[in-house]
């Protein structure tokens, strides 16, 4: 069996563009995989944390609502740090790779209805390329 080589495109800003699914890949196990950051940092941390901003309760609500809505093929999971703490609670939905900021149950309902049911996007909640964490401080040598 031959090795499969992933194509990764390095972008001008140093980021990478993810390889796309191939025709011979196995079918997706989930149609959509939703990761809700539930990372908790110590109180007073300069970057804050999604858990301190209520992400755990919002994740629980999202899981329950997705089930109530009968969203088969959608998995809502807790994630560790997604590295967008300043903008959180943060959520990312794959395979699209669309990022959102959620603050309320109403935000969760909008994402479930507009993104996961209707296939659209909730532009007012989206994190974009402008919403990036500050550079990491250089380690003391």
PDB file of C-alpha atoms in Angstrom:
ATOM      1  CA  UNK A   1       0.000   0.000   0.000  1.00  0.00           C
ATOM      2  CA  UNK A   2       1.524   3.328  -1.029  1.00  0.00           C
ATOM      3  CA  UNK A   3       1.920   6.297   1.251  1.00  0.00           C
ATOM      4  CA  UNK A   4      -0.461   9.213   0.811  1.00  0.00           C
ATOM      5  CA  UNK A   5       1.216  12.587   0.720  1.00  0.00           C
ATOM      6  CA  UNK A   6      -0.740  15.532   2.037  1.00  0.00           C
ATOM      7  CA  UNK A   7      -0.419  18.732   0.107  1.00  0.00           C
ATOM      8  CA  UNK A   8       0.139  21.713   2.359  1.00  0.00           C
ATOM      9  CA  UNK A   9       0.370  25.202   0.944  1.00  0.00           C
ATOM     10  CA  UNK A  10       2.423  27.680   2.978  1.00  0.00           C
ATOM     11  CA  UNK A  11       0.840  31.104   2.833  1.00  0.00           C
ATOM     12  CA  UNK A  12       2.659  34.458   2.778  1.00  0.00           C
ATOM     13  CA  UNK A  13       1.949  35.071   6.472  1.00  0.00           C
ATOM     14  CA  UNK A  14       3.541  31.753   7.439  1.00  0.00           C
ATOM     15  CA  UNK A  15       0.215  29.992   7.977  1.00  0.00           C
ATOM     16  CA  UNK A  16      -0.698  26.827   6.172  1.00  0.00           C
ATOM     17  CA  UNK A  17      -3.739  25.946   4.136  1.00  0.00           C
ATOM     18  CA  UNK A  18      -5.093  22.562   5.132  1.00  0.00           C
ATOM     19  CA  UNK A  19      -5.046  19.747   2.636  1.00  0.00           C
ATOM     20  CA  UNK A  20      -8.439  19.097   1.069  1.00  0.00           C
ATOM     21  CA  UNK A  21     -10.310  15.830   1.262  1.00  0.00           C
ATOM     22  CA  UNK A  22      -9.540  13.441  -1.517  1.00  0.00           C
ATOM     23  CA  UNK A  23     -11.930  11.349  -3.543  1.00  0.00           C
ATOM     24  CA  UNK A  24     -10.462   8.139  -2.106  1.00  0.00           C
ATOM     25  CA  UNK A  25     -10.687   9.255   1.554  1.00  0.00           C
ATOM     26  CA  UNK A  26     -13.073   7.278   3.754  1.00  0.00           C
ATOM     27  CA  UNK A  27     -16.436   8.948   4.328  1.00  0.00           C
ATOM     28  CA  UNK A  28     -16.652  11.504   7.111  1.00  0.00           C
ATOM     29  CA  UNK A  29     -17.708   9.958  10.401  1.00  0.00           C
ATOM     30  CA  UNK A  30     -19.564  13.181  11.284  1.00  0.00           C
ATOM     31  CA  UNK A  31     -21.024  15.657   8.833  1.00  0.00           C
ATOM     32  CA  UNK A  32     -19.995  18.402  11.242  1.00  0.00           C
ATOM     33  CA  UNK A  33     -17.702  18.312  14.247  1.00  0.00           C
ATOM     34  CA  UNK A  34     -18.126  21.253  16.610  1.00  0.00           C
ATOM     35  CA  UNK A  35     -15.358  21.983  19.100  1.00  0.00           C
ATOM     36  CA  UNK A  36     -16.162  24.314  22.000  1.00  0.00           C
ATOM     37  CA  UNK A  37     -13.124  25.557  23.896  1.00  0.00           C
ATOM     38  CA  UNK A  38     -13.449  24.757  27.591  1.00  0.00           C
ATOM     39  CA  UNK A  39      -9.875  25.565  28.572  1.00  0.00           C
ATOM     40  CA  UNK A  40      -9.495  27.102  32.022  1.00  0.00           C
ATOM     41  CA  UNK A  41      -6.548  29.278  32.981  1.00  0.00           C
ATOM     42  CA  UNK A  42      -5.858  30.715  36.422  1.00  0.00           C
ATOM     43  CA  UNK A  43      -7.962  33.731  37.357  1.00  0.00           C
ATOM     44  CA  UNK A  44      -6.310  36.958  36.252  1.00  0.00           C
ATOM     45  CA  UNK A  45      -4.330  35.372  33.386  1.00  0.00           C
ATOM     46  CA  UNK A  46      -3.558  38.028  30.771  1.00  0.00           C
ATOM     47  CA  UNK A  47      -5.272  36.050  27.991  1.00  0.00           C
ATOM     48  CA  UNK A  48      -8.283  34.956  30.001  1.00  0.00           C
ATOM     49  CA  UNK A  49      -9.929  31.634  29.280  1.00  0.00           C
ATOM     50  CA  UNK A  50     -13.057  30.404  27.589  1.00  0.00           C
ATOM     51  CA  UNK A  51     -14.196  28.385  30.623  1.00  0.00           C
ATOM     52  CA  UNK A  52     -14.027  31.480  32.819  1.00  0.00           C
ATOM     53  CA  UNK A  53     -16.292  33.170  30.250  1.00  0.00           C
ATOM     54  CA  UNK A  54     -18.939  30.450  30.505  1.00  0.00           C
ATOM     55  CA  UNK A  55     -18.022  28.054  27.710  1.00  0.00           C
ATOM     56  CA  UNK A  56     -18.770  24.889  29.667  1.00  0.00           C
ATOM     57  CA  UNK A  57     -22.410  25.809  30.174  1.00  0.00           C
ATOM     58  CA  UNK A  58     -22.726  26.952  26.565  1.00  0.00           C
ATOM     59  CA  UNK A  59     -21.215  23.659  25.362  1.00  0.00           C
ATOM     60  CA  UNK A  60     -23.675  21.685  27.482  1.00  0.00           C
ATOM     61  CA  UNK A  61     -26.525  23.775  26.072  1.00  0.00           C
ATOM     62  CA  UNK A  62     -25.288  23.299  22.496  1.00  0.00           C
ATOM     63  CA  UNK A  63     -25.049  19.524  22.936  1.00  0.00           C
ATOM     64  CA  UNK A  64     -28.559  19.326  24.372  1.00  0.00           C
ATOM     65  CA  UNK A  65     -30.079  21.617  21.703  1.00  0.00           C
ATOM     66  CA  UNK A  66     -28.375  19.731  18.859  1.00  0.00           C
ATOM     67  CA  UNK A  67     -29.894  16.534  20.206  1.00  0.00           C
ATOM     68  CA  UNK A  68     -33.341  18.170  20.623  1.00  0.00           C
ATOM     69  CA  UNK A  69     -33.156  19.417  17.033  1.00  0.00           C
ATOM     70  CA  UNK A  70     -32.326  15.916  15.839  1.00  0.00           C
ATOM     71  CA  UNK A  71     -29.055  16.965  14.224  1.00  0.00           C
ATOM     72  CA  UNK A  72     -27.766  13.573  13.182  1.00  0.00           C
ATOM     73  CA  UNK A  73     -24.182  13.520  12.031  1.00  0.00           C
ATOM     74  CA  UNK A  74     -23.293  16.511  14.215  1.00  0.00           C
ATOM     75  CA  UNK A  75     -20.953  16.009  17.159  1.00  0.00           C
ATOM     76  CA  UNK A  76     -20.435  18.747  19.762  1.00  0.00           C
ATOM     77  CA  UNK A  77     -17.252  18.243  21.769  1.00  0.00           C
ATOM     78  CA  UNK A  78     -15.307  19.972  24.459  1.00  0.00           C
ATOM     79  CA  UNK A  79     -11.854  21.120  23.368  1.00  0.00           C
ATOM     80  CA  UNK A  80      -8.791  22.218  25.232  1.00  0.00           C
ATOM     81  CA  UNK A  81      -7.260  25.557  24.325  1.00  0.00           C
ATOM     82  CA  UNK A  82      -8.046  26.591  20.755  1.00  0.00           C
ATOM     83  CA  UNK A  83      -5.659  29.579  21.114  1.00  0.00           C
ATOM     84  CA  UNK A  84      -8.226  32.320  20.546  1.00  0.00           C
ATOM     85  CA  UNK A  85      -8.880  32.972  24.216  1.00  0.00           C
ATOM     86  CA  UNK A  86      -9.162  36.741  23.921  1.00  0.00           C
ATOM     87  CA  UNK A  87     -12.176  36.349  21.652  1.00  0.00           C
ATOM     88  CA  UNK A  88     -13.878  33.483  23.429  1.00  0.00           C
ATOM     89  CA  UNK A  89     -15.686  31.491  24.259  1.00  0.00           C
ATOM     90  CA  UNK A  90     -14.547  30.174  20.908  1.00  0.00           C
ATOM     91  CA  UNK A  91     -16.028  27.453  18.725  1.00  0.00           C
ATOM     92  CA  UNK A  92     -14.738  25.901  15.512  1.00  0.00           C
ATOM     93  CA  UNK A  93     -16.811  23.767  13.151  1.00  0.00           C
ATOM     94  CA  UNK A  94     -15.212  21.205  10.861  1.00  0.00           C
ATOM     95  CA  UNK A  95     -14.911  20.211   8.106  1.00  0.00           C
ATOM     96  CA  UNK A  96     -15.498  23.859   7.121  1.00  0.00           C
ATOM     97  CA  UNK A  97     -13.029  25.283   9.628  1.00  0.00           C
ATOM     98  CA  UNK A  98     -15.351  28.183  10.493  1.00  0.00           C
ATOM     99  CA  UNK A  99     -14.672  29.880  13.839  1.00  0.00           C
ATOM    100  CA  UNK A 100     -17.245  31.597  16.039  1.00  0.00           C
ATOM    101  CA  UNK A 101     -17.391  33.504  19.296  1.00  0.00           C
ATOM    102  CA  UNK A 102     -20.345  32.581  21.502  1.00  0.00           C
ATOM    103  CA  UNK A 103     -21.499  34.477  24.552  1.00  0.00           C
ATOM    104  CA  UNK A 104     -25.148  33.520  24.978  1.00  0.00           C
ATOM    105  CA  UNK A 105     -27.596  30.697  24.390  1.00  0.00           C
ATOM    106  CA  UNK A 106     -29.053  32.883  21.644  1.00  0.00           C
ATOM    107  CA  UNK A 107     -25.646  32.813  19.889  1.00  0.00           C
ATOM    108  CA  UNK A 108     -25.634  29.015  20.152  1.00  0.00           C
ATOM    109  CA  UNK A 109     -29.168  28.822  18.741  1.00  0.00           C
ATOM    110  CA  UNK A 110     -28.156  31.038  15.804  1.00  0.00           C
ATOM    111  CA  UNK A 111     -25.159  28.826  14.949  1.00  0.00           C
ATOM    112  CA  UNK A 112     -27.224  25.647  15.206  1.00  0.00           C
ATOM    113  CA  UNK A 113     -30.001  27.056  13.007  1.00  0.00           C
ATOM    114  CA  UNK A 114     -28.018  29.038  10.463  1.00  0.00           C
ATOM    115  CA  UNK A 115     -24.790  27.040  10.111  1.00  0.00           C
ATOM    116  CA  UNK A 116     -25.620  23.459  11.018  1.00  0.00           C
ATOM    117  CA  UNK A 117     -29.251  23.256   9.835  1.00  0.00           C
ATOM    118  CA  UNK A 118     -29.389  25.748   6.953  1.00  0.00           C
ATOM    119  CA  UNK A 119     -25.752  25.501   5.814  1.00  0.00           C
ATOM    120  CA  UNK A 120     -25.179  29.244   6.039  1.00  0.00           C
ATOM    121  CA  UNK A 121     -22.963  31.324   8.294  1.00  0.00           C
ATOM    122  CA  UNK A 122     -23.578  33.620  11.246  1.00  0.00           C
ATOM    123  CA  UNK A 123     -21.371  36.519  10.130  1.00  0.00           C
ATOM    124  CA  UNK A 124     -21.899  38.620  13.267  1.00  0.00           C
ATOM    125  CA  UNK A 125     -20.379  35.843  15.409  1.00  0.00           C
ATOM    126  CA  UNK A 126     -17.568  34.724  13.098  1.00  0.00           C
ATOM    127  CA  UNK A 127     -13.941  35.041  14.076  1.00  0.00           C
ATOM    128  CA  UNK A 128     -11.926  36.002  11.015  1.00  0.00           C
ATOM    129  CA  UNK A 129      -8.306  36.448  10.035  1.00  0.00           C
ATOM    130  CA  UNK A 130      -8.381  39.774  11.932  1.00  0.00           C
ATOM    131  CA  UNK A 131      -9.090  37.936  15.200  1.00  0.00           C
ATOM    132  CA  UNK A 132      -5.748  36.380  16.035  1.00  0.00           C
ATOM    133  CA  UNK A 133      -4.078  36.000  19.398  1.00  0.00           C
ATOM    134  CA  UNK A 134      -1.201  38.317  20.280  1.00  0.00           C
ATOM    135  CA  UNK A 135       2.281  36.951  19.637  1.00  0.00           C
ATOM    136  CA  UNK A 136       3.619  34.680  22.329  1.00  0.00           C
ATOM    137  CA  UNK A 137       6.183  36.311  24.570  1.00  0.00           C
ATOM    138  CA  UNK A 138       9.742  35.194  23.962  1.00  0.00           C
ATOM    139  CA  UNK A 139      10.928  32.734  26.563  1.00  0.00           C
ATOM    140  CA  UNK A 140      13.494  34.144  28.951  1.00  0.00           C
ATOM    141  CA  UNK A 141      16.874  32.724  28.088  1.00  0.00           C
TER     142      UNK A 141
END
